[in-house]
XYZ file of C-alpha atoms in Angstrom:
642
model
C 111.733 37.669 21.702
C 108.483 36.198 20.480
C 110.106 32.911 19.527
C 111.690 32.495 22.980
C 108.413 33.254 24.718
C 106.661 30.678 22.546
C 109.300 28.167 23.598
C 108.467 28.830 27.244
C 104.780 28.515 26.456
C 105.608 25.081 25.052
C 107.415 24.276 28.292
C 104.359 25.356 30.272
C 102.108 23.165 28.180
C 104.429 20.219 28.662
C 104.514 20.869 32.406
C 100.711 21.054 32.581
C 100.377 17.855 30.577
C 102.821 16.090 32.901
C 101.034 17.437 35.984
C 97.572 16.465 34.770
C 98.833 12.987 33.890
C 100.140 12.691 37.438
C 96.937 14.034 38.983
C 94.786 11.641 36.931
C 97.140 8.692 36.960
C 95.579 5.251 36.616
C 98.083 4.029 39.164
C 97.736 4.839 42.867
C 100.015 7.538 44.249
C 101.960 7.825 47.477
C 103.337 11.130 48.763
C 105.919 11.107 51.523
C 107.393 14.103 53.319
C 111.159 13.896 53.035
C 112.226 17.344 54.157
C 114.685 17.514 57.046
C 111.943 17.195 59.685
C 110.520 14.105 57.986
C 113.946 12.535 57.580
C 114.795 13.187 61.219
C 111.606 11.341 62.195
C 112.422 8.335 60.004
C 110.954 9.119 56.579
C 113.816 7.463 54.705
C 113.111 4.156 56.460
C 109.427 4.547 55.557
C 110.352 5.215 51.919
C 112.477 2.071 51.831
C 109.671 0.028 53.409
C 107.170 1.359 50.859
C 109.407 0.539 47.911
C 110.102 -2.942 49.269
C 106.429 -3.711 49.933
C 105.321 -2.485 46.508
C 108.038 -4.517 44.780
C 107.165 -7.689 46.688
C 103.506 -7.308 45.771
C 104.302 -6.253 42.191
C 102.167 -3.115 42.590
C 102.652 -0.157 40.249
C 102.389 3.046 42.249
C 103.839 6.526 41.838
C 105.880 7.650 44.846
C 106.488 11.403 45.147
C 108.825 12.919 47.696
C 107.439 16.264 48.892
C 108.457 19.002 51.294
C 107.173 19.788 54.780
C 103.429 20.473 54.965
C 103.986 21.850 58.455
C 102.680 19.069 60.705
C 106.093 18.330 62.197
C 104.600 16.827 65.364
C 103.045 14.078 63.192
C 106.097 13.178 61.101
C 106.734 10.922 59.259
C 103.763 11.706 56.992
C 102.537 9.452 54.206
C 99.607 10.275 51.918
C 97.829 7.756 49.693
C 95.749 8.648 46.632
C 93.779 6.021 44.768
C 92.548 6.987 41.271
C 89.399 9.085 41.540
C 89.460 9.142 45.349
C 90.508 11.749 47.940
C 94.048 11.978 49.228
C 94.296 10.516 52.743
C 97.041 11.663 55.109
C 98.603 9.383 57.710
C 100.801 10.696 60.512
C 103.446 9.159 62.778
C 103.918 6.364 60.270
C 106.341 3.566 61.155
C 107.796 0.868 58.877
C 105.573 -1.656 60.658
C 102.459 0.224 59.526
C 103.386 0.124 55.838
C 102.048 -3.378 54.997
C 98.661 -2.528 56.474
C 98.439 0.791 54.603
C 99.278 -0.969 51.354
C 96.956 -3.943 51.939
C 93.897 -2.162 53.313
C 94.013 1.221 51.618
C 96.138 1.063 48.489
C 94.942 -2.386 47.406
C 91.679 -2.871 49.277
C 90.364 0.656 48.808
C 89.448 1.054 52.481
C 91.342 3.879 54.243
C 92.639 3.034 57.713
C 90.458 5.502 59.599
C 92.082 4.741 62.952
C 95.460 5.821 61.578
C 94.428 8.645 59.245
C 94.745 12.330 60.137
C 92.507 13.707 57.386
C 91.741 13.777 53.700
C 92.265 16.335 50.939
C 90.190 16.728 47.815
C 86.695 16.071 46.598
C 84.580 13.119 47.642
C 84.325 11.478 51.033
C 86.521 9.394 53.269
C 84.242 7.727 55.798
C 85.211 8.411 59.393
C 88.058 10.734 58.369
C 87.854 14.546 58.672
C 89.002 16.978 56.000
C 92.671 17.691 56.707
C 92.352 21.468 56.376
C 89.404 21.473 58.776
C 91.626 20.191 61.577
C 92.236 22.789 64.326
C 95.950 22.887 63.501
C 95.314 23.918 59.879
C 91.934 25.654 59.809
C 93.139 29.081 61.091
C 96.115 29.068 58.721
C 96.352 30.848 55.366
C 98.871 29.283 53.028
C 100.564 31.681 50.614
C 104.261 30.975 51.100
C 103.703 27.300 51.908
C 100.941 26.629 49.367
C 103.042 24.149 47.386
C 105.013 22.596 50.262
C 103.790 19.057 50.692
C 102.098 19.006 47.292
C 104.868 19.132 44.681
C 108.193 17.412 44.191
C 110.617 20.300 44.901
C 113.222 18.741 42.624
C 110.962 18.919 39.549
C 110.651 22.340 37.946
C 107.660 21.189 35.891
C 105.644 20.718 39.080
C 106.330 24.345 39.975
C 105.532 25.654 36.487
C 102.311 23.607 36.265
C 101.050 25.199 39.486
C 101.576 28.773 38.282
C 105.313 29.057 38.745
C 107.232 31.685 36.756
C 103.996 33.283 35.556
C 104.871 36.077 38.001
C 108.222 36.544 36.290
C 106.534 36.678 32.901
C 104.176 39.344 34.207
C 107.032 41.382 35.690
C 109.086 41.236 32.489
C 106.135 42.697 30.584
C 106.156 45.736 32.910
C 108.497 48.681 33.367
C 110.873 48.216 36.347
C 109.343 51.230 38.105
C 105.901 49.662 37.712
C 107.179 46.404 39.182
C 108.378 48.292 42.253
C 105.045 50.099 42.479
C 103.222 46.757 42.435
C 105.351 45.611 45.368
C 104.546 48.858 47.184
C 100.845 48.397 46.441
C 100.919 44.913 47.964
C 102.071 46.318 51.302
C 104.585 43.502 51.806
C 107.234 44.175 54.418
C 110.548 42.409 54.936
C 110.098 39.088 56.693
C 113.568 38.833 58.145
C 113.736 41.493 60.834
C 112.069 44.800 61.621
C 109.629 44.670 58.707
C 110.880 47.503 56.492
C 108.587 48.046 53.456
C 110.010 45.916 50.647
C 108.966 48.156 47.759
C 110.550 51.199 49.373
C 113.775 49.266 49.920
C 113.833 48.275 46.246
C 113.160 51.853 45.198
C 116.191 53.112 47.121
C 118.418 50.587 45.372
C 117.014 51.249 41.895
C 117.554 55.010 42.260
C 121.099 54.620 43.610
C 123.708 55.667 41.025
C 125.777 52.951 39.382
C 125.484 50.441 36.563
C 126.465 47.383 38.607
C 124.014 46.344 41.322
C 123.494 43.173 43.328
C 120.596 41.152 44.722
C 121.115 38.915 47.777
C 118.905 36.318 49.433
C 119.646 36.020 53.143
C 119.134 32.326 53.973
C 121.416 32.408 57.016
C 118.675 31.340 59.424
C 120.525 30.925 62.711
C 117.951 31.308 65.494
C 117.726 28.263 67.800
C 114.447 26.493 67.084
C 113.782 28.301 63.783
C 113.342 26.423 60.516
C 110.947 28.483 58.347
C 113.459 29.443 55.657
C 114.987 25.983 55.537
C 111.566 24.389 55.013
C 110.666 26.728 52.154
C 113.979 26.132 50.378
C 113.527 22.388 50.802
C 109.866 22.314 49.798
C 109.540 25.022 47.119
C 112.923 26.491 46.117
C 111.691 27.887 42.801
C 109.335 30.325 44.556
C 112.351 31.987 46.191
C 114.329 32.017 42.954
C 111.435 33.487 40.974
C 111.077 36.271 43.532
C 114.796 37.039 43.222
C 114.532 37.277 39.432
C 111.656 39.743 39.741
C 113.604 41.828 42.256
C 116.739 41.811 40.116
C 114.789 43.012 37.084
C 113.125 45.757 39.133
C 116.306 47.294 40.563
C 118.531 46.617 37.558
C 120.788 43.917 39.010
C 122.559 41.425 36.772
C 124.225 39.383 39.503
C 123.052 37.888 42.762
C 123.911 35.622 45.674
C 122.060 33.240 47.935
C 123.811 33.186 51.289
C 122.756 29.876 52.861
C 124.227 28.259 55.939
C 126.186 25.059 55.292
C 124.165 23.297 58.014
C 121.275 23.114 55.521
C 122.585 20.405 53.147
C 119.189 19.407 51.755
C 118.214 23.021 51.084
C 121.533 23.592 49.311
C 121.099 20.436 47.261
C 117.613 21.418 46.119
C 118.714 24.973 45.359
C 121.465 23.588 43.126
C 119.038 21.305 41.297
C 116.564 24.157 40.835
C 119.188 26.528 39.428
C 120.400 23.901 36.935
C 116.813 23.384 35.799
C 116.300 27.130 35.411
C 119.366 27.440 33.201
C 118.134 24.562 31.034
C 114.794 26.358 30.562
C 116.327 29.774 29.858
C 115.154 31.201 33.181
C 118.632 32.006 34.463
C 121.586 33.449 32.611
C 121.581 35.725 29.572
C 118.507 37.147 27.814
C 115.953 35.494 30.102
C 112.755 34.624 28.200
C 114.025 36.734 25.319
C 113.469 39.919 27.321
C 117.018 41.243 27.134
C 117.228 40.899 30.915
C 120.190 38.828 32.129
C 120.804 37.553 35.639
C 123.485 35.271 37.050
C 123.199 33.691 40.480
C 125.676 32.052 42.852
C 125.257 30.240 46.161
C 127.576 31.200 49.013
C 127.681 28.756 51.917
C 127.934 30.334 55.353
C 130.145 28.779 58.009
C 127.639 28.988 60.845
C 128.318 32.465 62.259
C 125.065 33.900 63.651
C 126.343 37.455 63.124
C 126.377 36.831 59.357
C 122.602 37.048 59.424
C 123.196 40.809 59.802
C 123.336 42.198 56.287
C 126.656 44.070 56.410
C 128.363 41.052 58.039
C 126.809 38.811 55.389
C 128.233 40.965 52.601
C 131.672 40.960 54.218
C 131.532 37.162 54.277
C 130.629 37.012 50.577
C 133.586 39.288 49.855
C 135.864 36.765 51.566
C 136.376 38.843 54.690
C 135.651 38.028 58.303
C 131.928 38.374 58.966
C 131.794 41.616 60.919
C 129.269 44.461 60.675
C 130.066 47.988 59.626
C 128.439 51.234 60.619
C 125.608 52.670 58.571
C 125.067 54.942 56.650
C 125.904 54.334 53.898
C 123.202 51.686 53.676
C 123.573 48.667 51.380
C 121.095 50.154 48.909
C 123.717 52.828 48.200
C 126.991 51.047 49.014
C 126.754 47.334 49.646
C 128.539 44.337 48.177
C 131.969 45.495 46.913
C 130.760 49.051 47.396
C 127.944 48.668 44.856
C 124.205 49.279 45.423
C 122.793 46.062 46.894
C 119.356 44.829 47.884
C 119.061 42.125 50.547
C 115.860 40.309 51.442
C 115.347 37.044 53.256
C 113.950 33.759 51.920
C 110.348 34.382 52.903
C 110.290 37.886 51.458
C 111.389 36.586 48.055
C 108.734 33.863 48.243
C 106.120 36.549 48.896
C 107.245 38.497 45.834
C 106.661 35.481 43.585
C 103.161 35.018 45.032
C 102.309 38.713 44.604
C 103.130 38.690 40.895
C 101.469 35.349 40.297
C 98.173 36.410 41.880
C 98.237 40.209 42.172
C 98.873 42.895 44.776
C 95.160 43.391 45.501
C 94.763 39.703 46.304
C 97.756 39.832 48.623
C 96.440 42.905 50.435
C 93.326 40.922 51.308
C 95.271 39.164 54.062
C 96.676 40.642 57.250
C 95.984 44.005 58.880
C 95.974 47.589 57.668
C 99.608 48.114 58.561
C 100.870 44.561 58.117
C 99.709 42.871 54.939
C 99.943 39.197 54.061
C 100.892 36.193 56.132
C 103.870 35.119 58.214
C 105.431 31.712 58.688
C 106.503 30.681 62.175
C 108.232 27.677 63.655
C 106.041 26.842 66.634
C 108.138 24.840 69.099
C 108.618 24.263 72.797
C 106.021 23.126 75.322
C 103.063 23.008 72.962
C 101.081 19.943 71.902
C 101.363 20.431 68.133
C 104.770 21.682 67.106
C 105.513 22.528 63.513
C 105.711 25.027 60.701
C 102.697 27.317 60.468
C 101.582 30.178 58.235
C 99.049 32.636 59.604
C 97.635 36.023 58.591
C 99.346 38.899 60.356
C 97.137 40.206 63.137
C 96.274 36.785 64.556
C 96.662 36.633 68.345
C 99.262 34.685 70.268
C 96.450 32.807 71.990
C 95.053 31.590 68.665
C 98.490 30.374 67.643
C 99.244 28.584 70.926
C 95.826 27.142 71.770
C 93.926 26.793 68.473
C 96.782 25.842 66.170
C 99.231 24.479 68.727
C 96.627 22.608 70.755
C 97.591 24.224 74.050
C 100.404 23.602 76.490
C 102.044 20.180 76.485
C 100.509 17.704 78.964
C 97.968 20.286 80.111
C 100.432 22.392 82.071
C 100.107 26.135 82.553
C 101.361 28.670 80.011
C 104.171 30.840 81.298
C 105.718 32.761 78.412
C 106.502 32.779 74.718
C 109.829 33.780 73.220
C 109.374 35.416 69.804
C 112.176 36.397 67.459
C 114.784 33.984 68.801
C 117.830 35.238 70.756
C 117.127 38.756 69.499
C 113.512 38.655 70.623
C 111.672 38.954 73.882
C 109.992 36.720 76.411
C 106.324 37.727 76.673
C 104.049 36.830 79.580
C 100.410 35.699 79.681
C 99.170 39.305 79.561
C 100.057 39.349 75.848
C 98.133 36.230 74.847
C 95.369 38.314 73.275
C 97.788 40.696 71.560
C 97.952 40.674 67.756
C 101.056 39.296 66.106
C 102.416 42.149 64.002
C 105.601 44.185 63.884
C 104.421 47.150 65.936
C 102.633 45.177 68.677
C 105.611 42.925 69.307
C 108.029 45.859 69.276
C 105.862 47.740 71.767
C 106.025 44.739 74.102
C 109.829 44.710 73.839
C 110.161 41.808 71.404
C 110.469 41.430 67.640
C 108.985 39.302 64.880
C 112.420 38.379 63.578
C 112.463 35.626 61.013
C 109.645 33.833 62.824
C 110.767 31.651 65.711
C 108.238 31.028 68.504
C 109.241 29.057 71.592
C 106.447 28.307 74.063
C 107.400 27.963 77.745
C 105.316 26.269 80.425
C 105.184 26.626 84.216
C 108.317 24.504 84.605
C 110.531 26.987 82.743
C 112.756 29.402 84.645
C 112.800 32.728 82.809
C 116.098 33.720 84.419
C 117.671 30.554 83.033
C 116.032 31.188 79.641
C 117.498 34.703 79.543
C 120.891 33.233 80.493
C 120.636 30.631 77.713
C 119.836 33.130 74.959
C 122.406 35.654 76.151
C 125.045 32.914 76.233
C 124.205 32.197 72.605
C 124.479 35.804 71.416
C 127.543 36.484 73.558
C 129.265 33.485 72.002
C 128.224 34.641 68.516
C 129.353 38.246 68.999
C 132.008 39.208 66.463
C 133.700 41.348 69.129
C 134.051 44.449 66.966
C 132.312 46.933 69.274
C 132.826 47.343 73.021
C 129.148 47.462 74.160
C 128.440 44.068 72.629
C 131.810 42.425 73.257
C 132.197 43.500 76.886
C 128.625 44.294 77.845
C 127.135 40.932 76.943
C 129.973 39.158 78.778
C 129.302 41.144 81.943
C 125.549 40.566 81.647
C 126.114 36.846 81.236
C 128.375 36.752 84.307
C 125.631 38.373 86.393
C 122.990 35.960 85.107
C 125.202 32.970 85.835
C 125.763 34.210 89.392
C 122.037 34.652 89.906
C 121.253 31.172 88.555
C 123.924 29.680 90.828
C 122.412 31.316 93.914
C 125.234 33.826 94.273
C 123.350 36.915 93.134
C 123.451 40.141 95.089
C 120.528 42.595 95.511
C 122.302 45.226 93.403
C 122.766 42.746 90.522
C 119.227 43.211 89.219
C 119.544 46.984 88.728
C 123.080 46.568 87.386
C 121.789 44.017 84.860
C 119.072 46.442 83.753
C 121.570 49.284 83.197
C 124.002 47.071 81.318
C 121.243 45.729 79.066
C 120.124 49.236 78.158
C 123.706 50.305 77.439
C 124.349 47.334 75.158
C 121.023 47.911 73.397
C 121.675 51.588 72.752
C 125.403 51.493 72.040
C 126.035 48.420 69.903
C 127.128 48.744 66.295
C 124.755 46.238 64.706
C 121.406 44.581 65.297
C 122.951 41.530 66.958
C 124.251 43.620 69.841
C 121.298 45.981 69.765
C 118.782 43.171 70.246
C 120.883 40.771 72.354
C 119.560 42.260 75.632
C 115.896 41.754 74.646
C 115.449 38.422 76.480
C 116.934 39.994 79.615
C 114.992 43.247 79.386
C 111.648 41.529 78.805
C 112.103 38.966 81.568
C 113.099 41.761 83.956
C 110.030 43.701 82.832
C 107.457 40.926 83.098
C 109.012 38.448 85.550
C 111.015 40.609 87.926
C 109.710 38.671 90.940
C 111.548 35.571 89.707
C 114.837 37.466 89.651
C 114.131 38.718 93.163
C 113.357 35.186 94.376
C 116.680 33.959 92.981
C 118.634 36.813 94.557
C 116.843 37.547 97.828
C 115.430 34.138 98.755
C 117.997 31.922 96.985
C 115.039 30.151 95.443
C 114.151 29.194 91.866
C 110.327 29.238 91.638
C 110.394 26.918 88.610
C 112.835 24.530 90.337
C 115.238 24.592 87.379
C 118.469 26.216 88.562
C 120.454 23.307 89.999
C 122.256 25.218 92.742
C 118.916 26.357 94.118
C 117.047 23.049 94.124
C 117.227 19.822 96.077
C 115.735 16.358 95.541
C 114.290 14.387 98.421
C 112.502 11.075 98.911
C 109.361 11.420 101.057
C 109.354 8.783 103.803
C 105.576 8.419 103.891
C 105.456 7.620 100.138
C 108.600 5.569 99.558
C 107.897 1.840 99.153
C 111.521 0.739 99.060
C 111.232 -0.563 95.481
C 114.877 0.416 94.775
C 114.097 1.668 91.238
C 115.547 5.110 91.952
C 118.597 3.591 93.657
C 119.383 1.345 90.686
C 119.019 4.197 88.172
C 120.943 6.918 90.001
C 124.021 7.596 87.797
C 126.183 8.873 90.689
C 125.090 6.393 93.410
C 123.760 9.182 95.587
C 120.817 7.120 96.886
C 121.070 4.732 99.817
C 118.531 2.146 100.992
C 117.362 -1.411 100.665
C 114.221 -3.404 100.046
C 111.357 -2.232 102.234
C 113.467 0.656 103.483
C 112.890 4.380 103.070
C 115.552 5.570 100.628
C 117.676 8.641 101.285
C 119.459 10.990 98.841
C 122.960 12.115 99.802
C 122.771 15.857 99.061
C 126.558 16.145 98.731
C 126.666 13.519 95.970
C 123.433 14.467 94.185
C 123.959 16.247 90.838
C 120.254 17.225 90.517
C 119.995 15.291 87.239
C 116.391 14.329 88.017
C 116.656 10.672 86.973
C 115.169 9.544 90.303
C 112.234 11.881 89.771
C 111.640 10.478 86.301
C 111.824 6.789 87.216
C 109.834 6.843 90.455
C 106.542 5.079 89.671
C 103.618 7.545 89.476
C 101.639 5.454 91.954
C 104.266 6.334 94.574
C 105.451 9.848 93.540
C 107.926 9.617 96.377
C 110.627 11.859 94.876
C 110.138 15.631 95.048
C 112.146 18.573 93.762
C 112.061 21.630 96.006
C 113.603 25.083 96.087
C 113.655 26.952 99.350
C 111.145 24.650 101.070
C 112.085 22.547 104.074
C 111.422 18.814 103.832
C 111.425 16.498 106.841
C 113.275 13.360 105.780
C 115.484 10.853 107.646
C 119.253 11.202 107.465
C 119.788 7.476 106.891
C 117.606 4.696 105.416
C 115.026 3.378 107.875
C 112.644 0.416 107.675
C 109.242 1.176 106.211
C 106.592 0.975 108.872
C 103.692 -1.383 108.075
C 100.658 0.550 106.940
C 97.736 0.460 109.303
C 94.674 -1.295 107.965
């Protein structure tokens, strides 16, 4: 045992030496974010441009590909570090900007202050603010994401040099019961759903009878607009794997699975690389670090079924069966995978475990609230100025997230609602902006934390249409096993579609409420039980919009196509013919210096005319329920009086 531990100490020393050599390199360094968000924004083209420019200039520089630092709205991101100088971050980089960055900053030593977002490290960068003092980052606390954007996720030595696997070493020196107690002391709760205390969950599984037990990582992140788990697996996969090893040791599991959706190819690739590296270092397999503890891990790729995010469906899928939930009890901790005691936590929970053992339960408890310890990652998307991946202490308010971190509503429009928890969550109105973000507060409002999706809606969003969209998603993803979910969600969706099409009846609103409550209370699993949340919360906080759709045949947000019309105002039309030329269905008639007219029978309400009409005219309007006085046929534009 001692000899093996010494070997790992040698590995740590080698990793630290490699890291320090990188940190104090005599050559300049370039870091580029090449996670999925960066690649989608063009990071691979930037990487190619950097390599080409450096080769042409015969410049020796170290390029490191890193994960997502969270500033998705500013991708692609490129950071430059000259020896002995601060790291300067550049956002929205294009291939055309690369020569200037190389010439002025990398070679000339003068950061491009007009392009830079901020700097990191000691020293000064004239005219450039500290990156972590920016409003988007200052309120954040980075525990889970502390390495994302700083290390190469495909190099295990980077992880080890920054404290990685020290938590595992600490856990292996403790009794399993003491490991579980440390998790309980930290106060960490599951980050994938209702927030059940993690230590208590582990305790149930450890005390369950049976020699064969399993550990599972749920990486089947399927919520529309959510990418927290994907980003962590892409940017710091070893933190998740270390947490799983600690959990396996604590409950007595020798085998485990990572259930990751196949739509995450980069995450799967980096998981595979990380696991190969662990085996080479004796961190995975038999007799890990000479402790006598053995653990073998496999990756199971999901086929995209949202219901497989539910733990009993997930286990059925691993077993080779159709992904369908089963009734509980017995709970997985007693009878899970192949009928054996099984512990399932999601990606972020496992990442928290690694951090807790690397830095201590007391340190972890210093963040969050009395009942909700630590931090939570969220994907902040929708109609907000600064979209991205954020990590905040639990207890922060929705207003701080939307306005301080997110920079407010896109283009200065009015806030309308925020959808938390994805299709299983709720749509919360402005009255909750000052509410704390924690499990109990969100549940009380009718929503959930879920895995961490947050979609911000502005004044132009129709909440009835939003409820229809999310219910269509969950109805399509229903496995069909139980009647309340299979039939109830279909009937709810039919009512919502009627209402959005202007065919709703006064009794539909109460019928929708009753159906939603029945599906919520009678469904077999959490997918069905939470599917009505978007409907129930929009009925609760935006009932007047439903009534406008049904009673007045009007969509207040002017979104539902059957309830809106587009017109060209005769006193503003200049006969420029831009709208006529761009109409995809030729629904606009007119000529030069003639007031244009939209044929309402041909118009598909696509809104192209509204988009292309020059702002100085603003002649096209979208209305719902309002009467507009317009000519039936094109007429000459009357000369304006001087």
